[in-house]
Coordinates of C-alpha atoms in Angstrom, one line a residue:
X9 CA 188.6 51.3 20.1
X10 CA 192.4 51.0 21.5
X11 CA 193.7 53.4 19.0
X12 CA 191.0 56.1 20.3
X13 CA 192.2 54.9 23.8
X14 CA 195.6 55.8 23.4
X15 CA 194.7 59.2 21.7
X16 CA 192.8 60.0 24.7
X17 CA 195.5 58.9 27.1
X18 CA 198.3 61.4 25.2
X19 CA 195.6 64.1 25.1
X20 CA 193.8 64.0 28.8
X21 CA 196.7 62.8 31.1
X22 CA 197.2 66.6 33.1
X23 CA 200.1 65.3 35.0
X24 CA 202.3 62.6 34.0
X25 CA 205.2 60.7 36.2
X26 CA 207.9 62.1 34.3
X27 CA 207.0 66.1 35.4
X28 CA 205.9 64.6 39.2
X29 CA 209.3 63.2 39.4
X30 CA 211.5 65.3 41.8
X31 CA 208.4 68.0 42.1
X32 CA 207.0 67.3 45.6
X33 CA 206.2 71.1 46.9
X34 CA 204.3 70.8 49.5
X35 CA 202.9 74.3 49.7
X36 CA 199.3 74.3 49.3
X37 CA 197.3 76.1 46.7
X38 CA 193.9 78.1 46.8
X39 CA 191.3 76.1 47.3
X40 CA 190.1 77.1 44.1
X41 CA 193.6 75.8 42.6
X42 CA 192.6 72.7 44.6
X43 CA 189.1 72.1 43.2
X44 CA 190.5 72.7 39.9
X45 CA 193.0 69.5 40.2
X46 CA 190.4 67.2 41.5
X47 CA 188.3 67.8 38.6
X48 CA 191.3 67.3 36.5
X49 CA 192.2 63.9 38.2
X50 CA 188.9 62.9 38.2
X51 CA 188.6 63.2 34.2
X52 CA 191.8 61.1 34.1
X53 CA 190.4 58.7 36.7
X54 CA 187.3 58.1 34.3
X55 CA 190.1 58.4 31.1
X56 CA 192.4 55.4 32.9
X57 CA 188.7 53.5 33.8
X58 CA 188.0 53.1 30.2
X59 CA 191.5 52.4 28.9
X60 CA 191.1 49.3 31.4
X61 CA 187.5 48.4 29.8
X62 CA 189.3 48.4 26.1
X63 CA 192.5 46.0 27.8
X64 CA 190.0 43.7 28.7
X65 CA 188.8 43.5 25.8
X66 CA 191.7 43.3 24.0
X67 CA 192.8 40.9 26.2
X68 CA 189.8 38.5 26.1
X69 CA 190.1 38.3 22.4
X70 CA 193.6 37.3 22.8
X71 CA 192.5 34.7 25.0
X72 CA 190.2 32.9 22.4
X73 CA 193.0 33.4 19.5
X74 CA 190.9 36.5 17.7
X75 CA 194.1 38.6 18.2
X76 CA 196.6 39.5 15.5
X77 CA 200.0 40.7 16.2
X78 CA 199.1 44.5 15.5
X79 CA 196.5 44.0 18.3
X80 CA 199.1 42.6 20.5
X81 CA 201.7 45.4 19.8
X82 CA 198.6 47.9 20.6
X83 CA 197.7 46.0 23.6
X84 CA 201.0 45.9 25.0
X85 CA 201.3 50.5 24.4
X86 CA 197.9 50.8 26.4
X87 CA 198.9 48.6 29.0
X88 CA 202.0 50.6 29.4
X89 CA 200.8 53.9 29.2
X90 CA 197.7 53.2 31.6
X91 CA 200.3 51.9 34.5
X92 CA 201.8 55.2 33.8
X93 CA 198.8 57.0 34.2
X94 CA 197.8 55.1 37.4
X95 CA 201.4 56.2 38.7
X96 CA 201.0 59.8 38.2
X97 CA 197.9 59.7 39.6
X98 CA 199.5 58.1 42.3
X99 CA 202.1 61.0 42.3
X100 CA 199.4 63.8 42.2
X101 CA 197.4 62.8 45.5
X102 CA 200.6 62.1 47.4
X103 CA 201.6 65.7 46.7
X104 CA 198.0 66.4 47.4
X105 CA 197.8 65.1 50.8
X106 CA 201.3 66.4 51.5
X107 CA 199.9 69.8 50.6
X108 CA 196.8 69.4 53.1
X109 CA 198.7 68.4 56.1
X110 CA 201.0 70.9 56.2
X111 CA 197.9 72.9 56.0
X112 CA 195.9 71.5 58.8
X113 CA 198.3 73.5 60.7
X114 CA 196.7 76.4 60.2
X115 CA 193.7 76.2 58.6
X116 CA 192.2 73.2 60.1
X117 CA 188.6 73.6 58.5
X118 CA 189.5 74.0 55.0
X119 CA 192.1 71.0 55.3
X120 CA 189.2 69.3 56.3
X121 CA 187.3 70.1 52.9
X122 CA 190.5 68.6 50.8
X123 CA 190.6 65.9 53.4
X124 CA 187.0 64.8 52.0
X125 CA 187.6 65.2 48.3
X126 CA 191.4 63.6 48.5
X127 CA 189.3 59.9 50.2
X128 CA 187.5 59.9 47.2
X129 CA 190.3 60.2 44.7
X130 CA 192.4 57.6 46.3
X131 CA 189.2 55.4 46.6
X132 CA 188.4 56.0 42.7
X133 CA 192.5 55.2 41.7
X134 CA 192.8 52.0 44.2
X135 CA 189.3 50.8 42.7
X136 CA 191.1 50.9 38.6
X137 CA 194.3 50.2 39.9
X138 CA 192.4 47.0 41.1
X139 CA 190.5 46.4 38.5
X140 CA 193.4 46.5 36.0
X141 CA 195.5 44.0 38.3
X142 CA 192.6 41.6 38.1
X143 CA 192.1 41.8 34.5
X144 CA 196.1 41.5 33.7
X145 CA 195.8 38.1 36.8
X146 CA 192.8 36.6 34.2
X147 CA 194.6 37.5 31.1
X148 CA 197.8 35.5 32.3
X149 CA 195.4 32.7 33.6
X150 CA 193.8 32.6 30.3
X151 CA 197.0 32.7 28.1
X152 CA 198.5 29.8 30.1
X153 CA 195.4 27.8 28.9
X154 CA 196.0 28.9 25.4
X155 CA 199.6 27.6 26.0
X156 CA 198.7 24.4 27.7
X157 CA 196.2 23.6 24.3
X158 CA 199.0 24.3 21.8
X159 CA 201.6 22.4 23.8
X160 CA 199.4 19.3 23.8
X161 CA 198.4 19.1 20.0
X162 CA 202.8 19.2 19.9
X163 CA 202.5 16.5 22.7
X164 CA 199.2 15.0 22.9
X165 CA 200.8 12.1 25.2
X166 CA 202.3 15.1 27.6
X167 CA 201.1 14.7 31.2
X168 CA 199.3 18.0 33.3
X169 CA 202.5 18.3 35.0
X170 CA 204.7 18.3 31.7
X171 CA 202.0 21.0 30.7
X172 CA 201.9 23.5 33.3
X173 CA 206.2 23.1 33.5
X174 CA 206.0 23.9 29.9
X175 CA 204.1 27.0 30.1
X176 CA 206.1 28.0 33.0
X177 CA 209.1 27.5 32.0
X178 CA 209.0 30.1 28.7
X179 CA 212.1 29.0 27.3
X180 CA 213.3 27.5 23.9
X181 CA 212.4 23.6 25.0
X182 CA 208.5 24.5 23.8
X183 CA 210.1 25.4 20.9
X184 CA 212.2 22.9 19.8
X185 CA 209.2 20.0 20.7
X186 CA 207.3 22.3 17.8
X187 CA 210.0 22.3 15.3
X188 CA 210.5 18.7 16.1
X189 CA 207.1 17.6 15.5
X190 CA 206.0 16.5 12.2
X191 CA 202.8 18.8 12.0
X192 CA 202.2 21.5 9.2
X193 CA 202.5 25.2 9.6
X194 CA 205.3 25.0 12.0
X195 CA 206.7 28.3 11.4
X196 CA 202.9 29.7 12.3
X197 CA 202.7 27.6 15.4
X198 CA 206.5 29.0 17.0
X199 CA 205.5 32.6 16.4
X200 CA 202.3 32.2 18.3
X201 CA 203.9 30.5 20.8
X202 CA 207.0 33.1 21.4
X203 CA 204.3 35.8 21.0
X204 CA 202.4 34.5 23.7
X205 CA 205.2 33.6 26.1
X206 CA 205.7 37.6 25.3
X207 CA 202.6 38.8 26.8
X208 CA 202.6 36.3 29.7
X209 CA 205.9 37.8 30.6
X210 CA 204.6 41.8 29.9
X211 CA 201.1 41.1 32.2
X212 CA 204.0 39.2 35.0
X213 CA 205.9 42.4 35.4
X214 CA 202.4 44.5 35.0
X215 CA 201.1 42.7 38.2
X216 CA 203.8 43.2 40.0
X217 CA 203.8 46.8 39.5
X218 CA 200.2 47.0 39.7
X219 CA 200.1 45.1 43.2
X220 CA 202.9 47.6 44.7
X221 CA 200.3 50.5 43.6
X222 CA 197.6 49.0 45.1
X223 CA 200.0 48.8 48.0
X224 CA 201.0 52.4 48.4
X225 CA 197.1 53.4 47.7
X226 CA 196.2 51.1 50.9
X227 CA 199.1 52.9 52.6
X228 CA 197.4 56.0 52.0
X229 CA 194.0 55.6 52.9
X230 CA 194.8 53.8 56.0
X231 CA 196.7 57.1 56.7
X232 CA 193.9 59.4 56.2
X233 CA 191.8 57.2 58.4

């Protein structure tokens, strides 16, 4: 399902960030040029929806410990390359509105029109945006708890503080209190650990990104309001 996904993602994104970047024209095209990028952000609205279904799950096998590391190293390219989709979407309708208001200047009535279609867009974007950021926020919850379970078969006698410091702190000290303990498949145990401590630290910097989107989206809507 995730290698399809990414296929998709290569072959349907219209417009990514690296061509927005630098490219704000702000001349306005026909309105048939208009209709004609709506429909195409629309079909990479509903391409970025779906690669957000497939992170889930991804993500909720991961949870559970049904993951390999090839899934991980998948998970971890969708991720990446639907924030980049969500940002060039982001890109596009800024241009759009951009476009529109300098257009309202002198055709009032047909900025109107894109007025109505450009709501909807930023609606659609801010509603995966947000539903990515809350599937990354229950991903990291859930990996923590993985964490928290392997720390304590290392230290069953560990308190919920010691836990939750552990967990947080992502550094070698986990580590070492595996390879210090006496239990077999040690090796096994530290790579699931680091891997983990990976991801937590990929989905941290994914939230962040994803909350200044949603951010920017708000900004946007409340300005068309």
């Amino acid at each position: 399902m995730a290698r399809d996904r990414l296929k998709d993602i290569g072959a349907g994104s219209h417009q990514t960030v690296v061509e927005m970047e630098g490219l704000m024209d702000t001349s306005a095209p026909s309105l048939d040029s208009f209709y004609d990028e709506v429909n195409r952000m629309k079909d990479d609205i509903e391409s970025a929806r779906r690669s957000v279904l497939s992170i889930e799950e991804m993500q909720r096998l991961g949870a559970v410990g049904l993951d390999k590391p090839a899934d991980r190293e998948q998970l971890e390219r969708l991720s990446n390359m639907t924030q980049d989709q969500l940002r060039g979407l982001r890109d596009r309708i800024k241009q759009m509105i951009l476009q529109t208001q300098r257009l309202a200047k002198t055709q009032p009535r047909d900025a109107q029109l894109r007025r109505n279609q450009q709501a909807y867009l930023l609606e659609s974007i801010q509603e995966v945006t947000r539903n990515f950021h809350i599937a990354n926020q229950t991903a990291q919850d859930k990996y923590k708890e993985q964490l928290g379970r392997q720390y304590r078969i290392v230290r069953p006698d560990a308190t919920d503080a010691e836990v939750a410091e552990a967990v947080e702190r992502g550094d070698g000290a986990f580590s070492r209190e595996i390879l210090a303990s006496r239990l077999g498949q040690q090796q096994q145990n530290l790579e699931e650990v680091k891997s983990r401590q990976a991801q937590l630290k990929q989905i941290f910097t994914a939230i962040t990104e994803l909350a200044k989107l949603l951010e920017d989206m708000q900004e946007m809507i409340d300005a068309q309001q």
